Amino acid sequence: DTEVTQTPKHLVMGMTNKKSLKCEQHMGHRAMYWYKQKAKKPPELMFVYSYEKLSINESVPSRFSPECPNSSLLNLHLHALQPEDSALYLCASSQKSGGAGNEQFFGPGTRLTVL
Amino acid sequence: SQQGEEDPQALSIQEGENATMNCSYKTSINNLQWYRQNSGRGLVHLILIRSNEREKHSGRLRVTLDTSKKSSSLLITASRAADTASYFCATDARTGFQKLVFGTGTRLLVSP
């Protein structure tokens, strides 16, 4: 299985809602990532988990809360978002972080709209 | 910002023609990767070239790397309509070993 899955595909939420994005991989990868991508822009790194521990937080606002329950799962909890948080949220995984093993496998993304 | 720059921003060609995209980056790297993204979907890894390599091929793809100029190019030969996508270079900076920093991207349109 060489696939990264993400659910849901689309999410519409109000600014007072709490929702979660989910990501799963079964490739035995030990690094997992969350990216945010606005239209016609490159992906921007948000968080990196390495061996289930948060290793990079790119100064992301606290209304985004990542969680890595186990080596296959990655969640992104959303609370009190703003309309400018509307974007495509991409999950990725890699065999390890850094060096030549850092080819990343991406999920299809969750298209988030904040009203 | 570490972000790389790509040019052109957009490229429109006919099927069968070759497409060349260029990437410039700012820091010393371990490797450089190219990804493709179809509209509104996830990225697909195309090819990785290490900092001690100068050229690499994969099918219709040819990537070059010039570390002295901090630049790379991606050549797609005999393009097809299915190659229509955005293409991003991404660098694995030696100082931020866990991070990939993506370039600004080139939007390629291949017309039948």
PDB file of C-alpha atoms in Angstrom:
ATOM      1  CA  ASP A   1       0.000   0.000   0.000  1.00  0.00           C
ATOM      2  CA  THR A   2       1.728   3.170  -1.221  1.00  0.00           C
ATOM      3  CA  GLU A   3      -1.097   5.527  -0.537  1.00  0.00           C
ATOM      4  CA  VAL A   4      -1.700   8.352   1.883  1.00  0.00           C
ATOM      5  CA  THR A   5      -5.390   8.841   2.565  1.00  0.00           C
ATOM      6  CA  GLN A   6      -7.068  11.947   3.896  1.00  0.00           C
ATOM      7  CA  THR A   7     -10.564  12.526   5.172  1.00  0.00           C
ATOM      8  CA  PRO A   8     -12.731  14.381   4.586  1.00  0.00           C
ATOM      9  CA  LYS A   9     -12.155  15.503   1.004  1.00  0.00           C
ATOM     10  CA  HIS A  10     -14.119  18.682   1.560  1.00  0.00           C
ATOM     11  CA  LEU A  11     -15.022  20.494   4.764  1.00  0.00           C
ATOM     12  CA  VAL A  12     -17.095  23.603   5.314  1.00  0.00           C
ATOM     13  CA  MET A  13     -17.115  24.988   8.822  1.00  0.00           C
ATOM     14  CA  GLY A  14     -18.116  28.080  10.702  1.00  0.00           C
ATOM     15  CA  MET A  15     -15.699  30.106  12.766  1.00  0.00           C
ATOM     16  CA  THR A  16     -17.059  28.658  16.019  1.00  0.00           C
ATOM     17  CA  ASN A  17     -16.924  25.017  14.968  1.00  0.00           C
ATOM     18  CA  LYS A  18     -14.486  22.334  16.037  1.00  0.00           C
ATOM     19  CA  LYS A  19     -13.490  19.814  13.401  1.00  0.00           C
ATOM     20  CA  SER A  20     -10.646  17.415  12.669  1.00  0.00           C
ATOM     21  CA  LEU A  21      -8.764  16.403   9.566  1.00  0.00           C
ATOM     22  CA  LYS A  22      -7.435  12.871   9.398  1.00  0.00           C
ATOM     23  CA  CYS A  23      -4.509  11.347   7.554  1.00  0.00           C
ATOM     24  CA  GLU A  24      -3.400   7.724   7.353  1.00  0.00           C
ATOM     25  CA  GLN A  25      -0.506   5.832   5.787  1.00  0.00           C
ATOM     26  CA  HIS A  26       0.508   2.184   5.955  1.00  0.00           C
ATOM     27  CA  MET A  27       3.927   2.392   4.334  1.00  0.00           C
ATOM     28  CA  GLY A  28       5.813   2.203   7.619  1.00  0.00           C
ATOM     29  CA  HIS A  29       6.945   5.801   7.213  1.00  0.00           C
ATOM     30  CA  ARG A  30       8.219   7.429  10.376  1.00  0.00           C
ATOM     31  CA  ALA A  31       7.842  11.070   9.374  1.00  0.00           C
ATOM     32  CA  MET A  32       4.505  12.754   8.710  1.00  0.00           C
ATOM     33  CA  TYR A  33       3.722  16.301   7.692  1.00  0.00           C
ATOM     34  CA  TRP A  34       0.910  18.824   7.471  1.00  0.00           C
ATOM     35  CA  TYR A  35       1.004  21.488   4.768  1.00  0.00           C
ATOM     36  CA  LYS A  36      -1.302  24.349   3.932  1.00  0.00           C
ATOM     37  CA  GLN A  37      -1.695  25.416   0.316  1.00  0.00           C
ATOM     38  CA  LYS A  38      -3.483  28.489  -0.973  1.00  0.00           C
ATOM     39  CA  ALA A  39      -4.579  28.720  -4.600  1.00  0.00           C
ATOM     40  CA  LYS A  40      -1.720  29.069  -7.090  1.00  0.00           C
ATOM     41  CA  LYS A  41       0.844  28.979  -4.298  1.00  0.00           C
ATOM     42  CA  PRO A  42       3.305  26.303  -3.189  1.00  0.00           C
ATOM     43  CA  PRO A  43       2.576  24.155  -0.131  1.00  0.00           C
ATOM     44  CA  GLU A  44       3.663  25.732   3.152  1.00  0.00           C
ATOM     45  CA  LEU A  45       4.878  23.464   5.895  1.00  0.00           C
ATOM     46  CA  MET A  46       2.903  23.587   9.138  1.00  0.00           C
ATOM     47  CA  PHE A  47       4.036  20.649  11.266  1.00  0.00           C
ATOM     48  CA  VAL A  48       6.447  17.721  11.138  1.00  0.00           C
ATOM     49  CA  TYR A  49       6.149  14.588  13.228  1.00  0.00           C
ATOM     50  CA  SER A  50       9.150  12.312  13.449  1.00  0.00           C
ATOM     51  CA  TYR A  51       8.736   8.974  15.214  1.00  0.00           C
ATOM     52  CA  GLU A  52       5.380  10.187  16.530  1.00  0.00           C
ATOM     53  CA  LYS A  53       6.869  13.242  18.194  1.00  0.00           C
ATOM     54  CA  LEU A  54       6.281  16.796  17.056  1.00  0.00           C
ATOM     55  CA  SER A  55       9.618  18.012  15.771  1.00  0.00           C
ATOM     56  CA  ILE A  56       8.712  21.121  13.805  1.00  0.00           C
ATOM     57  CA  ASN A  57       5.973  23.671  14.360  1.00  0.00           C
ATOM     58  CA  GLU A  58       6.299  26.470  11.835  1.00  0.00           C
ATOM     59  CA  SER A  59       4.825  29.103  14.144  1.00  0.00           C
ATOM     60  CA  VAL A  60       1.322  27.926  13.355  1.00  0.00           C
ATOM     61  CA  PRO A  61      -1.523  29.613  15.300  1.00  0.00           C
ATOM     62  CA  SER A  62      -2.858  27.590  18.216  1.00  0.00           C
ATOM     63  CA  ARG A  63      -6.252  27.244  16.536  1.00  0.00           C
ATOM     64  CA  PHE A  64      -4.513  24.435  14.619  1.00  0.00           C
ATOM     65  CA  SER A  65      -3.603  21.526  16.884  1.00  0.00           C
ATOM     66  CA  PRO A  66      -1.818  18.463  15.479  1.00  0.00           C
ATOM     67  CA  GLU A  67      -1.929  15.006  16.978  1.00  0.00           C
ATOM     68  CA  CYS A  68      -0.122  11.784  16.084  1.00  0.00           C
ATOM     69  CA  PRO A  69      -1.925   8.905  17.871  1.00  0.00           C
ATOM     70  CA  ASN A  70       0.345   6.266  16.322  1.00  0.00           C
ATOM     71  CA  SER A  71       2.859   5.810  13.542  1.00  0.00           C
ATOM     72  CA  SER A  72       0.145   5.459  10.884  1.00  0.00           C
ATOM     73  CA  LEU A  73      -2.212   8.268  11.843  1.00  0.00           C
ATOM     74  CA  LEU A  74      -2.007  12.025  11.875  1.00  0.00           C
ATOM     75  CA  ASN A  75      -4.789  14.373  12.872  1.00  0.00           C
ATOM     76  CA  LEU A  76      -5.201  18.119  12.626  1.00  0.00           C
ATOM     77  CA  HIS A  77      -7.729  19.546  15.064  1.00  0.00           C
ATOM     78  CA  LEU A  78      -9.332  22.818  14.053  1.00  0.00           C
ATOM     79  CA  HIS A  79     -11.003  25.313  16.354  1.00  0.00           C
ATOM     80  CA  ALA A  80     -12.111  28.922  15.974  1.00  0.00           C
ATOM     81  CA  LEU A  81     -10.710  29.238  12.485  1.00  0.00           C
ATOM     82  CA  GLN A  82     -10.777  32.389  10.410  1.00  0.00           C
ATOM     83  CA  PRO A  83     -11.929  32.762   6.786  1.00  0.00           C
ATOM     84  CA  GLU A  84      -8.295  33.269   5.735  1.00  0.00           C
ATOM     85  CA  ASP A  85      -7.607  29.714   6.914  1.00  0.00           C
ATOM     86  CA  SER A  86      -9.581  28.440   3.933  1.00  0.00           C
ATOM     87  CA  ALA A  87      -7.137  26.403   1.868  1.00  0.00           C
ATOM     88  CA  LEU A  88      -6.137  22.928   0.719  1.00  0.00           C
ATOM     89  CA  TYR A  89      -4.614  21.016   3.626  1.00  0.00           C
ATOM     90  CA  LEU A  90      -2.176  18.348   2.554  1.00  0.00           C
ATOM     91  CA  CYS A  91      -0.786  15.484   4.558  1.00  0.00           C
ATOM     92  CA  ALA A  92       2.435  13.764   3.560  1.00  0.00           C
ATOM     93  CA  SER A  93       4.705  11.049   4.838  1.00  0.00           C
ATOM     94  CA  SER A  94       8.273   9.964   4.224  1.00  0.00           C
ATOM     95  CA  GLN A  95      10.384   7.011   5.195  1.00  0.00           C
ATOM     96  CA  LYS A  96      12.436   9.201   7.456  1.00  0.00           C
ATOM     97  CA  SER A  97      13.013  12.874   7.823  1.00  0.00           C
ATOM     98  CA  GLY A  98      16.020  14.432   6.191  1.00  0.00           C
ATOM     99  CA  GLY A  99      18.613  13.211   3.752  1.00  0.00           C
ATOM    100  CA  ALA A 100      18.063  10.994   0.749  1.00  0.00           C
ATOM    101  CA  GLY A 101      15.089   9.191   2.230  1.00  0.00           C
ATOM    102  CA  ASN A 102      13.008  12.301   2.307  1.00  0.00           C
ATOM    103  CA  GLU A 103      10.857  11.704  -0.784  1.00  0.00           C
ATOM    104  CA  GLN A 104       7.427  12.634   0.413  1.00  0.00           C
ATOM    105  CA  PHE A 105       4.184  10.886  -0.440  1.00  0.00           C
ATOM    106  CA  PHE A 106       1.190  13.195  -0.414  1.00  0.00           C
ATOM    107  CA  GLY A 107      -2.455  12.575   0.224  1.00  0.00           C
ATOM    108  CA  PRO A 108      -5.123  14.130  -2.028  1.00  0.00           C
ATOM    109  CA  GLY A 109      -5.811  16.888   0.476  1.00  0.00           C
ATOM    110  CA  THR A 110      -8.791  18.290   2.326  1.00  0.00           C
ATOM    111  CA  ARG A 111     -10.362  21.381   0.793  1.00  0.00           C
ATOM    112  CA  LEU A 112     -11.351  23.520   3.783  1.00  0.00           C
ATOM    113  CA  THR A 113     -13.737  26.455   3.592  1.00  0.00           C
ATOM    114  CA  VAL A 114     -14.266  28.614   6.673  1.00  0.00           C
ATOM    115  CA  LEU A 115     -17.394  30.736   6.602  1.00  0.00           C
TER     116      LEU A 115
ATOM    117  CA  SER B   1      12.748  33.415   2.910  1.00  0.00           C
ATOM    118  CA  GLN B   2      14.253  30.112   1.821  1.00  0.00           C
ATOM    119  CA  GLN B   3      11.659  29.684  -0.864  1.00  0.00           C
ATOM    120  CA  GLY B   4      12.981  28.887  -4.299  1.00  0.00           C
ATOM    121  CA  GLU B   5      11.958  30.666  -7.425  1.00  0.00           C
ATOM    122  CA  GLU B   6      10.782  28.910 -10.551  1.00  0.00           C
ATOM    123  CA  ASP B   7      10.478  30.185 -14.051  1.00  0.00           C
ATOM    124  CA  PRO B   8       8.558  30.483 -16.098  1.00  0.00           C
ATOM    125  CA  GLN B   9       5.502  30.925 -13.879  1.00  0.00           C
ATOM    126  CA  ALA B  10       3.393  29.520 -16.692  1.00  0.00           C
ATOM    127  CA  LEU B  11       4.211  27.623 -19.859  1.00  0.00           C
ATOM    128  CA  SER B  12       1.914  26.708 -22.731  1.00  0.00           C
ATOM    129  CA  ILE B  13       3.036  24.234 -25.394  1.00  0.00           C
ATOM    130  CA  GLN B  14       1.674  21.764 -27.927  1.00  0.00           C
ATOM    131  CA  GLU B  15       1.721  18.011 -27.513  1.00  0.00           C
ATOM    132  CA  GLY B  16       4.985  16.528 -28.678  1.00  0.00           C
ATOM    133  CA  GLU B  17       7.032  19.598 -27.759  1.00  0.00           C
ATOM    134  CA  ASN B  18       9.545  19.670 -24.944  1.00  0.00           C
ATOM    135  CA  ALA B  19       8.956  21.665 -21.765  1.00  0.00           C
ATOM    136  CA  THR B  20      11.747  23.117 -19.657  1.00  0.00           C
ATOM    137  CA  MET B  21      11.278  24.551 -16.190  1.00  0.00           C
ATOM    138  CA  ASN B  22      13.947  26.182 -14.075  1.00  0.00           C
ATOM    139  CA  CYS B  23      14.378  26.410 -10.336  1.00  0.00           C
ATOM    140  CA  SER B  24      16.720  28.585  -8.310  1.00  0.00           C
ATOM    141  CA  TYR B  25      17.266  28.210  -4.590  1.00  0.00           C
ATOM    142  CA  LYS B  26      19.135  30.037  -1.876  1.00  0.00           C
ATOM    143  CA  THR B  27      20.812  27.656   0.566  1.00  0.00           C
ATOM    144  CA  SER B  28      23.150  24.659   0.459  1.00  0.00           C
ATOM    145  CA  ILE B  29      21.174  21.481  -0.043  1.00  0.00           C
ATOM    146  CA  ASN B  30      21.292  17.742   0.540  1.00  0.00           C
ATOM    147  CA  ASN B  31      19.084  17.078  -2.446  1.00  0.00           C
ATOM    148  CA  LEU B  32      16.527  18.667  -4.731  1.00  0.00           C
ATOM    149  CA  GLN B  33      13.238  17.109  -5.704  1.00  0.00           C
ATOM    150  CA  TRP B  34      10.607  17.778  -8.328  1.00  0.00           C
ATOM    151  CA  TYR B  35       6.892  17.250  -7.733  1.00  0.00           C
ATOM    152  CA  ARG B  36       3.833  17.440  -9.960  1.00  0.00           C
ATOM    153  CA  GLN B  37       0.409  18.603  -8.825  1.00  0.00           C
ATOM    154  CA  ASN B  38      -2.743  18.192 -10.846  1.00  0.00           C
ATOM    155  CA  SER B  39      -5.305  20.891 -10.225  1.00  0.00           C
ATOM    156  CA  GLY B  40      -6.404  20.988  -6.601  1.00  0.00           C
ATOM    157  CA  ARG B  41      -4.968  17.587  -5.745  1.00  0.00           C
ATOM    158  CA  GLY B  42      -2.016  16.124  -3.874  1.00  0.00           C
ATOM    159  CA  LEU B  43       1.549  16.317  -5.059  1.00  0.00           C
ATOM    160  CA  VAL B  44       3.287  13.419  -6.750  1.00  0.00           C
ATOM    161  CA  HIS B  45       7.013  12.915  -6.363  1.00  0.00           C
ATOM    162  CA  LEU B  46       8.763  12.799  -9.745  1.00  0.00           C
ATOM    163  CA  ILE B  47      12.491  12.648  -9.185  1.00  0.00           C
ATOM    164  CA  LEU B  48      15.198  13.334  -6.600  1.00  0.00           C
ATOM    165  CA  ILE B  49      18.701  14.494  -7.426  1.00  0.00           C
ATOM    166  CA  ARG B  50      21.415  14.541  -4.789  1.00  0.00           C
ATOM    167  CA  SER B  51      23.770  17.447  -4.321  1.00  0.00           C
ATOM    168  CA  ASN B  52      26.699  15.418  -5.716  1.00  0.00           C
ATOM    169  CA  GLU B  53      24.812  14.521  -8.904  1.00  0.00           C
ATOM    170  CA  ARG B  54      24.667  16.717 -11.986  1.00  0.00           C
ATOM    171  CA  GLU B  55      22.041  15.000 -14.116  1.00  0.00           C
ATOM    172  CA  LYS B  56      19.382  12.378 -13.698  1.00  0.00           C
ATOM    173  CA  HIS B  57      16.849  10.748 -16.008  1.00  0.00           C
ATOM    174  CA  SER B  58      13.544   9.049 -15.393  1.00  0.00           C
ATOM    175  CA  GLY B  59      11.493   8.120 -18.439  1.00  0.00           C
ATOM    176  CA  ARG B  60      10.690  11.349 -20.288  1.00  0.00           C
ATOM    177  CA  LEU B  61      12.101  13.457 -17.458  1.00  0.00           C
ATOM    178  CA  ARG B  62      15.592  14.884 -17.323  1.00  0.00           C
ATOM    179  CA  VAL B  63      16.777  16.877 -14.333  1.00  0.00           C
ATOM    180  CA  THR B  64      19.998  18.823 -14.043  1.00  0.00           C
ATOM    181  CA  LEU B  65      21.527  20.374 -10.958  1.00  0.00           C
ATOM    182  CA  ASP B  66      24.176  23.086 -10.775  1.00  0.00           C
ATOM    183  CA  THR B  67      25.063  23.627  -7.130  1.00  0.00           C
ATOM    184  CA  SER B  68      27.518  26.415  -7.974  1.00  0.00           C
ATOM    185  CA  LYS B  69      24.645  28.409  -9.448  1.00  0.00           C
ATOM    186  CA  LYS B  70      22.088  27.031  -6.997  1.00  0.00           C
ATOM    187  CA  SER B  71      19.819  26.074  -9.852  1.00  0.00           C
ATOM    188  CA  SER B  72      18.078  23.087 -11.362  1.00  0.00           C
ATOM    189  CA  SER B  73      16.074  22.420 -14.480  1.00  0.00           C
ATOM    190  CA  LEU B  74      13.373  19.902 -15.329  1.00  0.00           C
ATOM    191  CA  LEU B  75      12.945  18.868 -18.954  1.00  0.00           C
ATOM    192  CA  ILE B  76       9.889  16.940 -20.051  1.00  0.00           C
ATOM    193  CA  THR B  77      10.363  15.521 -23.520  1.00  0.00           C
ATOM    194  CA  ALA B  78       7.617  14.692 -26.019  1.00  0.00           C
ATOM    195  CA  SER B  79       4.957  16.231 -23.799  1.00  0.00           C
ATOM    196  CA  ARG B  80       1.420  14.901 -23.593  1.00  0.00           C
ATOM    197  CA  ALA B  81      -1.857  16.543 -22.616  1.00  0.00           C
ATOM    198  CA  ALA B  82      -1.721  14.451 -19.435  1.00  0.00           C
ATOM    199  CA  ASP B  83       1.429  16.348 -18.413  1.00  0.00           C
ATOM    200  CA  THR B  84      -0.725  19.425 -17.820  1.00  0.00           C
ATOM    201  CA  ALA B  85      -0.128  20.265 -14.148  1.00  0.00           C
ATOM    202  CA  SER B  86       1.840  22.491 -11.814  1.00  0.00           C
ATOM    203  CA  TYR B  87       5.448  21.513 -11.213  1.00  0.00           C
ATOM    204  CA  PHE B  88       7.323  22.387  -8.044  1.00  0.00           C
ATOM    205  CA  CYS B  89      10.941  22.026  -7.110  1.00  0.00           C
ATOM    206  CA  ALA B  90      11.663  21.378  -3.449  1.00  0.00           C
ATOM    207  CA  THR B  91      14.931  21.597  -1.586  1.00  0.00           C
ATOM    208  CA  ASP B  92      16.018  19.690   1.472  1.00  0.00           C
ATOM    209  CA  ALA B  93      18.209  22.333   3.075  1.00  0.00           C
ATOM    210  CA  ARG B  94      21.187  21.126   5.091  1.00  0.00           C
ATOM    211  CA  THR B  95      20.327  23.498   7.898  1.00  0.00           C
ATOM    212  CA  GLY B  96      16.716  22.360   8.166  1.00  0.00           C
ATOM    213  CA  PHE B  97      17.131  18.671   7.576  1.00  0.00           C
ATOM    214  CA  GLN B  98      13.544  17.723   8.199  1.00  0.00           C
ATOM    215  CA  LYS B  99      12.039  20.289   5.924  1.00  0.00           C
ATOM    216  CA  LEU B 100      11.267  20.505   2.261  1.00  0.00           C
ATOM    217  CA  VAL B 101      10.982  24.052   0.974  1.00  0.00           C
ATOM    218  CA  PHE B 102       8.960  24.321  -2.205  1.00  0.00           C
ATOM    219  CA  GLY B 103       9.581  26.689  -5.073  1.00  0.00           C
ATOM    220  CA  THR B 104       6.915  28.976  -6.453  1.00  0.00           C
ATOM    221  CA  GLY B 105       5.927  26.496  -9.164  1.00  0.00           C
ATOM    222  CA  THR B 106       5.450  26.433 -12.926  1.00  0.00           C
ATOM    223  CA  ARG B 107       1.993  25.879 -14.389  1.00  0.00           C
ATOM    224  CA  LEU B 108       2.318  23.798 -17.540  1.00  0.00           C
ATOM    225  CA  LEU B 109      -0.459  23.565 -20.113  1.00  0.00           C
ATOM    226  CA  VAL B 110      -0.046  21.034 -22.899  1.00  0.00           C
ATOM    227  CA  SER B 111      -2.585  21.408 -25.676  1.00  0.00           C
ATOM    228  CA  PRO B 112      -3.566  18.501 -27.952  1.00  0.00           C
TER     229      PRO B 112
END
